[in-house]
Short mmCIF file of C-alpha atoms in Angstrom, two decimals:
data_model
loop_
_atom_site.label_atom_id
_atom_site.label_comp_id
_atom_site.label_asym_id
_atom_site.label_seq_id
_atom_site.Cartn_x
_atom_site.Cartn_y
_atom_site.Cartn_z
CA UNK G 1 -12.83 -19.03 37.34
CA UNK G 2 -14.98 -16.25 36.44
CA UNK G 3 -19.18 -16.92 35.58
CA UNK G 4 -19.31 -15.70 31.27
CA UNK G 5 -21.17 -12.75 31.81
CA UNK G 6 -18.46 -11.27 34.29
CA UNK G 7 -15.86 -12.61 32.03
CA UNK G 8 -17.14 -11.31 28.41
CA UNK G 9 -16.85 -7.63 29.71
CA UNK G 10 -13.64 -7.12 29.80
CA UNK G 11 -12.91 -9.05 26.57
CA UNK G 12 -15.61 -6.81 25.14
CA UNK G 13 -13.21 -3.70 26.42
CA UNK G 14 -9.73 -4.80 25.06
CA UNK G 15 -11.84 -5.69 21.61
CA UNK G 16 -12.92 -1.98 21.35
CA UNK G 17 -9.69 -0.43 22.66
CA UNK G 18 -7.43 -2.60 20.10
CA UNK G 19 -9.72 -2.27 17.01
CA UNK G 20 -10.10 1.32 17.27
CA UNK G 21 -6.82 2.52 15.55
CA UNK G 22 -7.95 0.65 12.13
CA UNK G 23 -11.24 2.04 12.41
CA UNK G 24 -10.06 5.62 13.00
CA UNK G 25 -7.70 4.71 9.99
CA UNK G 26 -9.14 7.73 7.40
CA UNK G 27 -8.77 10.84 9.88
CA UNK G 28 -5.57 9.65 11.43
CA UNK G 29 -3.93 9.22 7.80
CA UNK G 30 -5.95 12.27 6.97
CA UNK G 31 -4.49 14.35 9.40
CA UNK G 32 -0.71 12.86 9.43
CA UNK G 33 -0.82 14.42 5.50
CA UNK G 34 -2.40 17.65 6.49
CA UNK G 35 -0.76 18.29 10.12
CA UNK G 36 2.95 17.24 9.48
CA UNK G 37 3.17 18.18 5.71
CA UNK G 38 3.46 14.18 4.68
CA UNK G 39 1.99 13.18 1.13
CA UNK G 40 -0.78 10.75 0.93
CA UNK G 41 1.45 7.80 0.46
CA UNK G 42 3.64 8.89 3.26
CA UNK G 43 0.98 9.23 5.45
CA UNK G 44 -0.48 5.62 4.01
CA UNK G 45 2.70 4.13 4.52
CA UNK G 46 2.51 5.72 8.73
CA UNK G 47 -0.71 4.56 9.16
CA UNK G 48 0.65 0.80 7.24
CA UNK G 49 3.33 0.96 9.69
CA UNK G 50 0.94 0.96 13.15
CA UNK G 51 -1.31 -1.26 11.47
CA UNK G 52 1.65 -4.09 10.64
CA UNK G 53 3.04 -3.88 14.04
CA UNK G 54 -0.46 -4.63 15.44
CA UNK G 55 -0.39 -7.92 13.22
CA UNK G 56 3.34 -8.90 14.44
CA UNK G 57 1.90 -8.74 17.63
CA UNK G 58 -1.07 -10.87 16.92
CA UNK G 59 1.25 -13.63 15.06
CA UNK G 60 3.87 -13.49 17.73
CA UNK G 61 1.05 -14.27 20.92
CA UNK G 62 -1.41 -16.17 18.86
CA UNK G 63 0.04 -18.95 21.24
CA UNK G 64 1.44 -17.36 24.18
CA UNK G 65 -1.76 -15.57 26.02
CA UNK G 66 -2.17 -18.76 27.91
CA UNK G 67 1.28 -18.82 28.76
CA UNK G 68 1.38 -15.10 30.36
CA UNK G 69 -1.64 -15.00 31.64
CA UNK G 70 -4.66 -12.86 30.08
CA UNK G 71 -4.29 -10.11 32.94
CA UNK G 72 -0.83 -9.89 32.56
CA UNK G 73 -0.49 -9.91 28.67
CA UNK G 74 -3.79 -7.27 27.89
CA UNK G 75 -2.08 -5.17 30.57
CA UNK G 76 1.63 -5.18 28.39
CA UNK G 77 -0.89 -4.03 25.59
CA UNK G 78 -3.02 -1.84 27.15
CA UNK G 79 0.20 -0.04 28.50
CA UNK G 80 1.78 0.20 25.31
CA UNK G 81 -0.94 1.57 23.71
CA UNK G 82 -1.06 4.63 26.25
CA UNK G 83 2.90 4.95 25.93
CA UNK G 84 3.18 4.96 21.87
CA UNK G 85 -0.30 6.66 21.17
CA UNK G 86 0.22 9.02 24.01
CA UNK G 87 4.05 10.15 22.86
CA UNK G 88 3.10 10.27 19.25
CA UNK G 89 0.05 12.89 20.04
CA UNK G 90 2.71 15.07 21.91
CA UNK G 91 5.62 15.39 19.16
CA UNK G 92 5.38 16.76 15.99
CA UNK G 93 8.87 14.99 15.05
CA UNK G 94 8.06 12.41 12.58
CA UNK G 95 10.28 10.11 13.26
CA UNK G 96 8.83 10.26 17.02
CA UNK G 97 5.31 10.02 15.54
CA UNK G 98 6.35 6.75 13.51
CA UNK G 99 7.53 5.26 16.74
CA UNK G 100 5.18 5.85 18.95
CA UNK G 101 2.44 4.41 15.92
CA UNK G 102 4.74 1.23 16.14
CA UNK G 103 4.74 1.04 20.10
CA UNK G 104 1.15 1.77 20.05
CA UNK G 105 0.22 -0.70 17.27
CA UNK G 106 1.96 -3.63 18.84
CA UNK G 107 -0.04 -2.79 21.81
CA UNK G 108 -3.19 -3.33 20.14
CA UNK G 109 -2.40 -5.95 18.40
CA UNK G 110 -1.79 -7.50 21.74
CA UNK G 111 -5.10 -6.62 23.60
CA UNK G 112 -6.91 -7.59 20.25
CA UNK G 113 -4.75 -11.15 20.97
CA UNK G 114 -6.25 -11.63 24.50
CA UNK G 115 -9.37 -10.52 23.64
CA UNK G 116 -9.68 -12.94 20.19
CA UNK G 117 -8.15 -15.68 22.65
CA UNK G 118 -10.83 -15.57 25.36
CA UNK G 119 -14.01 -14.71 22.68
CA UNK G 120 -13.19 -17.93 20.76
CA UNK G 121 -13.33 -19.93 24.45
CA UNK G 122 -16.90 -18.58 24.64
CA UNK G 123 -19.58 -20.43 23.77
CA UNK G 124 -21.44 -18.98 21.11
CA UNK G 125 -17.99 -16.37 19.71
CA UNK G 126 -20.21 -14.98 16.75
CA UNK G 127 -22.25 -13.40 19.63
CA UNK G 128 -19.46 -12.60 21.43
CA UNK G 129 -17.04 -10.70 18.29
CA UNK G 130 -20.88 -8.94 17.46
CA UNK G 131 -20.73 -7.58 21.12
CA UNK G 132 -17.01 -6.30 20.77
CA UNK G 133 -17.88 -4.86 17.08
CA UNK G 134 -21.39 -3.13 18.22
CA UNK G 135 -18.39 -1.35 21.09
CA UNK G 136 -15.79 -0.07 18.51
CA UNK G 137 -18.33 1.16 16.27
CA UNK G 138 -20.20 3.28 18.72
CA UNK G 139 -16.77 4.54 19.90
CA UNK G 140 -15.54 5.37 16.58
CA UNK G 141 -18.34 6.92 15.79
CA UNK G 142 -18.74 9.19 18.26
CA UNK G 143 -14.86 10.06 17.66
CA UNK G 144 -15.98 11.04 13.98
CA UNK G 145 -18.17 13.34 15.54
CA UNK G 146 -17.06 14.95 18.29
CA UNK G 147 -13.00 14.70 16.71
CA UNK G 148 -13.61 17.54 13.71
CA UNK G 149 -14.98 20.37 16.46
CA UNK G 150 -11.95 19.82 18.87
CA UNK G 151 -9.43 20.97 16.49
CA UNK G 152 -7.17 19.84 13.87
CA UNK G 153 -3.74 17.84 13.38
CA UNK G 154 -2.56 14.26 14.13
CA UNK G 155 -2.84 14.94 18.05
CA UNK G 156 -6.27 14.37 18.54
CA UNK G 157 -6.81 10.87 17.05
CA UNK G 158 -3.58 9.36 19.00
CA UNK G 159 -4.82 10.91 22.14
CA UNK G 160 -8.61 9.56 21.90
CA UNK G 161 -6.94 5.94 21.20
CA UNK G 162 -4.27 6.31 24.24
CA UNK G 163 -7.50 7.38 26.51
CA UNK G 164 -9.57 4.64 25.22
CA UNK G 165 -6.68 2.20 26.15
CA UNK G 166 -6.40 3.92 29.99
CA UNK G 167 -10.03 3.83 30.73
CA UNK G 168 -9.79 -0.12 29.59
CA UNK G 169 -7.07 -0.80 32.60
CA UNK G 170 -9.13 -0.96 35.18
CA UNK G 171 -11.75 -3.63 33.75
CA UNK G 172 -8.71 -6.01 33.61
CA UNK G 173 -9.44 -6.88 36.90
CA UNK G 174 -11.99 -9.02 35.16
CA UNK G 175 -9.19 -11.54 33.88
CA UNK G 176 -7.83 -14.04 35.82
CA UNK G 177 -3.74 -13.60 36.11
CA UNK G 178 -3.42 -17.46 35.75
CA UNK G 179 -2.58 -19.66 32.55
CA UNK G 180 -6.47 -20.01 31.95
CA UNK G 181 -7.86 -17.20 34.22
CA UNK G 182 -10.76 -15.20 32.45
CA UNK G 183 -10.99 -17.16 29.44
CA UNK G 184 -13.94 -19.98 29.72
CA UNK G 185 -13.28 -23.56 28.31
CA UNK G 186 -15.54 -25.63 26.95
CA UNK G 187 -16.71 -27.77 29.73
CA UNK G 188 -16.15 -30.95 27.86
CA UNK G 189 -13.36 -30.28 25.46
CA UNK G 190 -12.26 -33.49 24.60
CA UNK G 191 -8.61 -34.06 26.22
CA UNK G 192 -7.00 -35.15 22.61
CA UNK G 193 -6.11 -32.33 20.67
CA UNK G 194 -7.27 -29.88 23.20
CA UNK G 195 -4.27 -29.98 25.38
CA UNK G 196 -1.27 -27.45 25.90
CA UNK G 197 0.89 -27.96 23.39
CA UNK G 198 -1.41 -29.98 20.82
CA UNK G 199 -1.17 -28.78 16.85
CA UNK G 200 -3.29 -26.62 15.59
CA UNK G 201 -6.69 -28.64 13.99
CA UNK G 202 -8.07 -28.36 10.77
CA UNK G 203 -4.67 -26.72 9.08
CA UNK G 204 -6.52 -26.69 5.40
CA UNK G 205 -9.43 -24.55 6.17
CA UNK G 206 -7.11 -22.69 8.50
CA UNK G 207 -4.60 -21.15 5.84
CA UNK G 208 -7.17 -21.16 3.34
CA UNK G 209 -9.08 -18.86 5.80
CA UNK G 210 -6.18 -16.70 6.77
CA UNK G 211 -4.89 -16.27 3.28
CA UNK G 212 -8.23 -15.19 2.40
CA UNK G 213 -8.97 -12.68 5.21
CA UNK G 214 -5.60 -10.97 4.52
CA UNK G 215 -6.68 -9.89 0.68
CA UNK G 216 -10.19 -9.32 2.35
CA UNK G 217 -9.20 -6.87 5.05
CA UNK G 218 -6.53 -5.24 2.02
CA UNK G 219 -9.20 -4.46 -0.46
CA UNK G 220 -11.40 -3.18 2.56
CA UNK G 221 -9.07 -1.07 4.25
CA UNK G 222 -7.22 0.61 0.92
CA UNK G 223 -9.97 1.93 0.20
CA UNK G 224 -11.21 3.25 4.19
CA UNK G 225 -7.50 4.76 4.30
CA UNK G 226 -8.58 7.12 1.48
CA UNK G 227 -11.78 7.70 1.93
CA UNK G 228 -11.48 10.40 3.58
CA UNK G 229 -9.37 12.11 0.80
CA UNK G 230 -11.82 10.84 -1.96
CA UNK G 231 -14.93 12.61 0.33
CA UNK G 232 -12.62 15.98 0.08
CA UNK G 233 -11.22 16.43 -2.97
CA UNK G 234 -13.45 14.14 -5.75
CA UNK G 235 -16.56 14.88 -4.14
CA UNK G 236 -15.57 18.53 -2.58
CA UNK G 237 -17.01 17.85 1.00
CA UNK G 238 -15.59 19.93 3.80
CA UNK G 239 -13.98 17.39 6.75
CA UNK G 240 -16.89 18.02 9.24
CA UNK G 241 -19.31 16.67 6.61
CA UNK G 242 -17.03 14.03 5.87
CA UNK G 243 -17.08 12.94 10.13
CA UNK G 244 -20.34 13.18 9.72
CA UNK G 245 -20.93 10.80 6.90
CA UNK G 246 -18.75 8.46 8.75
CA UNK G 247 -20.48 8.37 11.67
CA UNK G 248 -23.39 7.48 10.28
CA UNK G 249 -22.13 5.03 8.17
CA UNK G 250 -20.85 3.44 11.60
CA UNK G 251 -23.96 3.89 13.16
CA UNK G 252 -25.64 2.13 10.31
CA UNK G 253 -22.97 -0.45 11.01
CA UNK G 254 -24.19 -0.80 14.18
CA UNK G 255 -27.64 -2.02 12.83
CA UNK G 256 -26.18 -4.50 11.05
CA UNK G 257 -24.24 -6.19 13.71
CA UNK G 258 -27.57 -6.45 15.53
CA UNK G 259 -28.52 -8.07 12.84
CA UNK G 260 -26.04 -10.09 12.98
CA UNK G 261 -25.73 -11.19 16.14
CA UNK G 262 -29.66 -11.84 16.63
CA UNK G 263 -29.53 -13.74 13.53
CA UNK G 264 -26.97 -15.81 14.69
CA UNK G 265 -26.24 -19.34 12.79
CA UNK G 266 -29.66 -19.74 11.80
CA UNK G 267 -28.72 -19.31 7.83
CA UNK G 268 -25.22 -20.55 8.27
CA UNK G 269 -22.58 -19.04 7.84
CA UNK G 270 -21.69 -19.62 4.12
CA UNK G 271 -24.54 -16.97 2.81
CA UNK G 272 -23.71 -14.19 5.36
CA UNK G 273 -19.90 -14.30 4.10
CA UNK G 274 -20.31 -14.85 0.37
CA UNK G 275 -23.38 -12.59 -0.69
CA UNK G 276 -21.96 -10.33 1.77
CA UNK G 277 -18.34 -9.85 0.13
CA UNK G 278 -20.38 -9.50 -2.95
CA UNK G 279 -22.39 -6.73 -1.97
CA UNK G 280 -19.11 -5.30 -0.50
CA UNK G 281 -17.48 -5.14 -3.32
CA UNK G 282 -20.39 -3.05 -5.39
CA UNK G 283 -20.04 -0.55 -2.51
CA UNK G 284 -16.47 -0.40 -2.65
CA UNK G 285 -16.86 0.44 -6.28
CA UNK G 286 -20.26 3.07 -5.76
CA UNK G 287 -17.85 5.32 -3.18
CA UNK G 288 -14.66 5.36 -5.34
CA UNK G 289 -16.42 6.61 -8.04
CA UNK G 290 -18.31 9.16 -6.14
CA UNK G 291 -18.48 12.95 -6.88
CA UNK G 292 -21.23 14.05 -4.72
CA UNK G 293 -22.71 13.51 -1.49
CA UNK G 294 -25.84 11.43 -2.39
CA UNK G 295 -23.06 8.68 -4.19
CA UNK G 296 -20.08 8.83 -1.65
CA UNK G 297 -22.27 8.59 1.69
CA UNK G 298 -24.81 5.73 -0.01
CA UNK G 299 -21.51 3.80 -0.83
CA UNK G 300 -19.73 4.55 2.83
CA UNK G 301 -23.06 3.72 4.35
CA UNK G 302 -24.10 0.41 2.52
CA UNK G 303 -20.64 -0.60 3.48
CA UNK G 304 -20.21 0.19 6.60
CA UNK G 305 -23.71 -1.78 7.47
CA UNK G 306 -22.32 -5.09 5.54
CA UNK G 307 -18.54 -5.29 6.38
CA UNK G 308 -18.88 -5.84 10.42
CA UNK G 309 -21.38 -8.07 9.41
CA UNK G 310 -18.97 -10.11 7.56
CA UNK G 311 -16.48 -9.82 9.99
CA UNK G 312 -18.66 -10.92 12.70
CA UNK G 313 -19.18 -14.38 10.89
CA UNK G 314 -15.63 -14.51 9.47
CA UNK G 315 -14.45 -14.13 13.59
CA UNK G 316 -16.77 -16.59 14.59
CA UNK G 317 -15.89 -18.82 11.69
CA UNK G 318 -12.21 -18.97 12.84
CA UNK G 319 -12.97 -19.40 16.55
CA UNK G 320 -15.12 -23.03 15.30
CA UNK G 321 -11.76 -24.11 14.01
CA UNK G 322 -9.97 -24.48 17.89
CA UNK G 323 -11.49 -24.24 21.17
CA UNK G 324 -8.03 -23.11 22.36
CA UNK G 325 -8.50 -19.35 20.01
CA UNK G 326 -5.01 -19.81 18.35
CA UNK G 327 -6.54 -19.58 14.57
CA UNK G 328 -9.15 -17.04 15.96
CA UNK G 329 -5.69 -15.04 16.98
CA UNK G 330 -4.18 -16.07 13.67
CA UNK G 331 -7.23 -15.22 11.42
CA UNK G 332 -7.33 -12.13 13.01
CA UNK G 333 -3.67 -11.37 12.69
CA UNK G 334 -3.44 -11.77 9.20
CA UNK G 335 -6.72 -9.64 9.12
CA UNK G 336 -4.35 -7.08 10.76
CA UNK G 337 -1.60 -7.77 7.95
CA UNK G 338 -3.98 -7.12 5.51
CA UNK G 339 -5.63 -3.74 7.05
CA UNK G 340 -1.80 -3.04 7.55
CA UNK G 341 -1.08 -3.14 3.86
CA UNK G 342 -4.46 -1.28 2.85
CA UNK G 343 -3.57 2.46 3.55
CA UNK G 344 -0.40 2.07 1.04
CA UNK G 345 -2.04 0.20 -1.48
CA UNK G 346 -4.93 2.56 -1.46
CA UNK G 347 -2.36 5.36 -1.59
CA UNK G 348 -0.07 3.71 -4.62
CA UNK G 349 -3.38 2.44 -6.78
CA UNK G 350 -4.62 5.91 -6.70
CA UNK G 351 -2.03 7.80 -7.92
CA UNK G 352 -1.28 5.54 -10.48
CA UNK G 353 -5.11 5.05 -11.55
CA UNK G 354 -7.36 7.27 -9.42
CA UNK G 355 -9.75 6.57 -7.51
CA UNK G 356 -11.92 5.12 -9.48
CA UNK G 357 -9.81 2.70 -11.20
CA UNK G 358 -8.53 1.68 -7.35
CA UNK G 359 -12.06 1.01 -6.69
CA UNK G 360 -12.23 -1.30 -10.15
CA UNK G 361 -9.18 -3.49 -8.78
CA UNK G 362 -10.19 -3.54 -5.12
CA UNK G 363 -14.19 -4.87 -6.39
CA UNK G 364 -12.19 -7.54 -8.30
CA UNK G 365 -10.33 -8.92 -5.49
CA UNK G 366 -12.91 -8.75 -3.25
CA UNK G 367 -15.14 -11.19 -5.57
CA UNK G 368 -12.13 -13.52 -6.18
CA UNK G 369 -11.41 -13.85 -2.11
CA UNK G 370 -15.30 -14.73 -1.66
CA UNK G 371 -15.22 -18.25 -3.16
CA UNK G 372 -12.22 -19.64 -0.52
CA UNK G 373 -14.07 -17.88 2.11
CA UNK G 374 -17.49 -19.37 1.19
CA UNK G 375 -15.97 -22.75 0.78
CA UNK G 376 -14.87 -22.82 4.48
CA UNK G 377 -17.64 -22.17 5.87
CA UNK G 378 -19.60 -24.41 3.67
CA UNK G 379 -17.25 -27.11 4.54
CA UNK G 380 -16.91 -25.89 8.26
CA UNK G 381 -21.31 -26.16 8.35
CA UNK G 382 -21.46 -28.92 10.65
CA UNK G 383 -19.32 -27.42 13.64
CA UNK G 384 -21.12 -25.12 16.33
CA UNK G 385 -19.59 -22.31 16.78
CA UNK G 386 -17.49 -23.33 19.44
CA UNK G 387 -16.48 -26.99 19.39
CA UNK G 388 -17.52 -28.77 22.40
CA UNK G 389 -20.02 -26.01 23.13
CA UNK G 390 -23.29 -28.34 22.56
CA UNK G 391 -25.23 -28.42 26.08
CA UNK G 392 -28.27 -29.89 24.94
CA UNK G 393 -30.16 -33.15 25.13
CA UNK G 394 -26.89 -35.77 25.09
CA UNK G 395 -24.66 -34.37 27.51
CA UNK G 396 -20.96 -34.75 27.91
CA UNK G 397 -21.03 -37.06 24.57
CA UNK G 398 -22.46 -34.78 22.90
CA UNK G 399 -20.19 -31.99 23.14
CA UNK G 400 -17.08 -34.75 22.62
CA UNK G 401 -18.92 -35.22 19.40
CA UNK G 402 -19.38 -31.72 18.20
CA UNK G 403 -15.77 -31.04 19.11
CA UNK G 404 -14.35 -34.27 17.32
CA UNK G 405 -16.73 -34.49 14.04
CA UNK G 406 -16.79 -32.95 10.83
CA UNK G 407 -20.97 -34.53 10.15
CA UNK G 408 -23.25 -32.62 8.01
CA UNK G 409 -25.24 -29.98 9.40
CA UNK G 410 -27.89 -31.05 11.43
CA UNK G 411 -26.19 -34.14 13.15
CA UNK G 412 -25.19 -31.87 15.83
CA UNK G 413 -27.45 -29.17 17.58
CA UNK G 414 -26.66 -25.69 16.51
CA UNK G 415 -26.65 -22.72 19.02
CA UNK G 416 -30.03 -21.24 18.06
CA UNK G 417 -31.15 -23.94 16.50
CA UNK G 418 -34.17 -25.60 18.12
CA UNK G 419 -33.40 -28.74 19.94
CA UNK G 420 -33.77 -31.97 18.69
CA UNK G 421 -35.73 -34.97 19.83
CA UNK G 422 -32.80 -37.78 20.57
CA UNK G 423 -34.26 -41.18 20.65
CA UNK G 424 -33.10 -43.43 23.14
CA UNK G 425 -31.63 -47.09 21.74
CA UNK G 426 -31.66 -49.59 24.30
CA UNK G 427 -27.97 -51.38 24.78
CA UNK G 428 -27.41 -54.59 25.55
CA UNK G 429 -25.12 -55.41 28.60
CA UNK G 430 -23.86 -58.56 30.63
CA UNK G 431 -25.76 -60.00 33.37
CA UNK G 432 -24.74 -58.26 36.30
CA UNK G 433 -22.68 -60.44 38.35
CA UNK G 434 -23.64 -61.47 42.16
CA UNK G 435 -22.36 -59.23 44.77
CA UNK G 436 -22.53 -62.19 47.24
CA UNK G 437 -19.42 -63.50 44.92
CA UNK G 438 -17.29 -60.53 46.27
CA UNK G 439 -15.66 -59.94 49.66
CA UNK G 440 -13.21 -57.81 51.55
CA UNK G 441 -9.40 -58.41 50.62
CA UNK G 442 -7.07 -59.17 53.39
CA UNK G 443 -3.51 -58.88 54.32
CA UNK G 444 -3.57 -62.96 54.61
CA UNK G 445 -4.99 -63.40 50.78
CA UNK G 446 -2.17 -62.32 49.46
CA UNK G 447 0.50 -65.07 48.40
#
């Protein structure tokens, strides 16, 4: 079995390489409307297609990655994601482009499965999803920038996506080809409930969680699929100072996963999540209505800097539900549903009430889906991060205990908290008996 550090690399890899189709969401809608002659909603509905494959993909492994193996499995993906993003750059037959989107999207949806799978075996996974999130935002970033000066139409985006996904192969030597290779247990995971086969723990805060996400990742991603329309034709920027704004609304992001992840659980995680989606939501509204530059890159910018935050603590959130990473690859599925449905919603609610009405409705939804998602976490509080992942003071019983109890915060030693004094309680046990009362058995005792 692989040491972490050797092991979080190449989950790090397949995190970037499957998450960067939904962050290059705006310029490859963008340019599916402008370089094949598709309307906005067609081009929404494209880019809702790739993204809903990924998903399918995500809820059809969420328990299978064991099963094949994570070499084998982020391999399948990273393959089809150089097949259908590779084909669809090289046609300029739509229904070949749709196609290839689909192929490619269920390949990402499958290395983001792996990857989920062995971050949520880690031991601290908020760290771990910061790590992968600090990786896809530099990536897309630099994409934003360099993308605009290489020329235009839909080739460009598919083909930075399909090279992403080859230069990934390699590092999947990393993973293990076995049922467990490359994806760390927790060293004491209790063996009820943590077994092949066992059902999926805390089913409430689960659904309530994935339900959640889904309307989440909708309101967030209806409005990033038109963004880059609403930077071009409400507030009359030209496309390279449209990359430009989004790059440096995804470098900002980058600040605030470092943020994030050297914050850690040291506030919770109920405060990050809630007064984040808040604040969210105000941006959402601030860059729909924007008609200049000042208003739509101070709205793309203060929300590019809080939503990976979010996610970060809304990943790690679902990887404290089971050590095993199936909710972490369910929660992040329906994530994927969600960003699949938000390029055609963002399409359909402005053209029926522009953009700034869209941005209205999104800010509403986005305040409703904060109270489930705060009341998770709040009544998540008193797991670590990864059950069974306590290797303080205490031991083995100690990590049975974080991965078995639902105490209050504070009975069990966060990661990043400071330790704990334990205080010893004598027990008292029989009188040990004499060893002189023993002796050897022998084949003539018997009968």
């Amino acid at each position: 079995m692989l040491s972490r550090p050797r092991a979080l690399g190449p989950l790090v890899a397949l995190f970037t390489a499957g998450y960067l189709a939904p962050y290059l969401l705006p310029t490859v809608v963008g340019r599916l409307s402008a370089g094949l002659g598709l309307t906005p909603a067609q081009a929404g509905l494209v880019g809702s297609v790739l993204l809903l494959s990924s998903a399918s993909a995500g809820f059809t492994l969420a328990a299978r990655v064991e099963r094949l193996g994570p070499r084998r499995a982020a391999r399948i993906g990273l393959l089809a994601m150089v097949a259908g993003y590779g084909s669809a750059a090289l046609t300029m037959s739509v229904p070949l482009v749709v196609g290839g989107a689909v192929v490619g999207g269920f390949g990402s949806g499958t290395t983001l499965a792996v990857a989920a799978s062995g971050i949520a075996a880690q031991r601290d996974p908020h760290r771990a999803s910061t790590l992968g999130l600090l990786a896809v935002s530099a990536t897309a970033g630099a994409l934003y920038l360099s993308l605009p000066h290489l020329g235009s139409g839909h080739a460009l985006p598919f083909a930075s996506i399909a090279v992403a996904a080859a230069l990934v192969w390699p590092l999947t030597g990393g993973l293990a080809g076995g049922s467990t290779g490359g994806i760390r247990r927790p060293a004491a995971e209790p063996a009820k409930g943590g077994g092949a086969g066992s059902p999926l723990p805390h089913r409430r805060s689960g659904l309530v969680l994935a339900g959640a996400i889904l309307c989440w990742s909708l309101a967030q991603n209806a409005l990033w699929g038109v963004s880059g329309r609403i930077g071009l034709t409400q507030a009359g920027l030209s496309e390279v100072t449209v990359g430009a704004v989004f790059a440096v609304a995804l470098g900002a992001g980058l600040a605030g996963v470092t943020a994030a992840g050297a914050l850690g659980s040291r506030i919770g995680r109920a405060a990050p999540v809630g007064a984040g989606t808040v604040i969210i939501a105000v941006c959402v509204l601030v860059s729909s209505c924007a008609e200049s530059l000042p208003a739509f890159a101070t709205g793309e910018i203060l929300w590019n800097v809080f939503y990976p935050v979010v996610l970060s603590y809304l990943l790690g959130l679902a990887a404290s539900l089971d050590p095993r990473g199936r909710w972490a690859v369910l929660v992040g599925s329906a994530s994927s549903l969600g960003v699949a449905c938000g390029p055609v919603t963002g399409s359909v609610l402005s053209e029926q009430a522009g953009y700034p009405g869209m941005g209205l409705v999104l800010c509403v939804l986005l305040l409703l889906v904060a109270v489930p998602m705060t009341a998770v976490a709040l009544h998540t509080s008193g797991r670590p991060l990864v059950p069974g992942s306590v290797r303080r003071r205490g031991g083995a019983p100690a990590a049975v205990l974080a991965g078995t109890t639902t105490a209050a915060t504070g009975l069990v030693p966060q990661m990043g908290a400071p330790e704990q004094e334990v205080t010893e309680i004598p027990v008292p046990s029989r009188r040990r008996a004499d060893r002189r009362a023993f002796r050897l058995a022998r084949p003539s005792d018997r009968g």
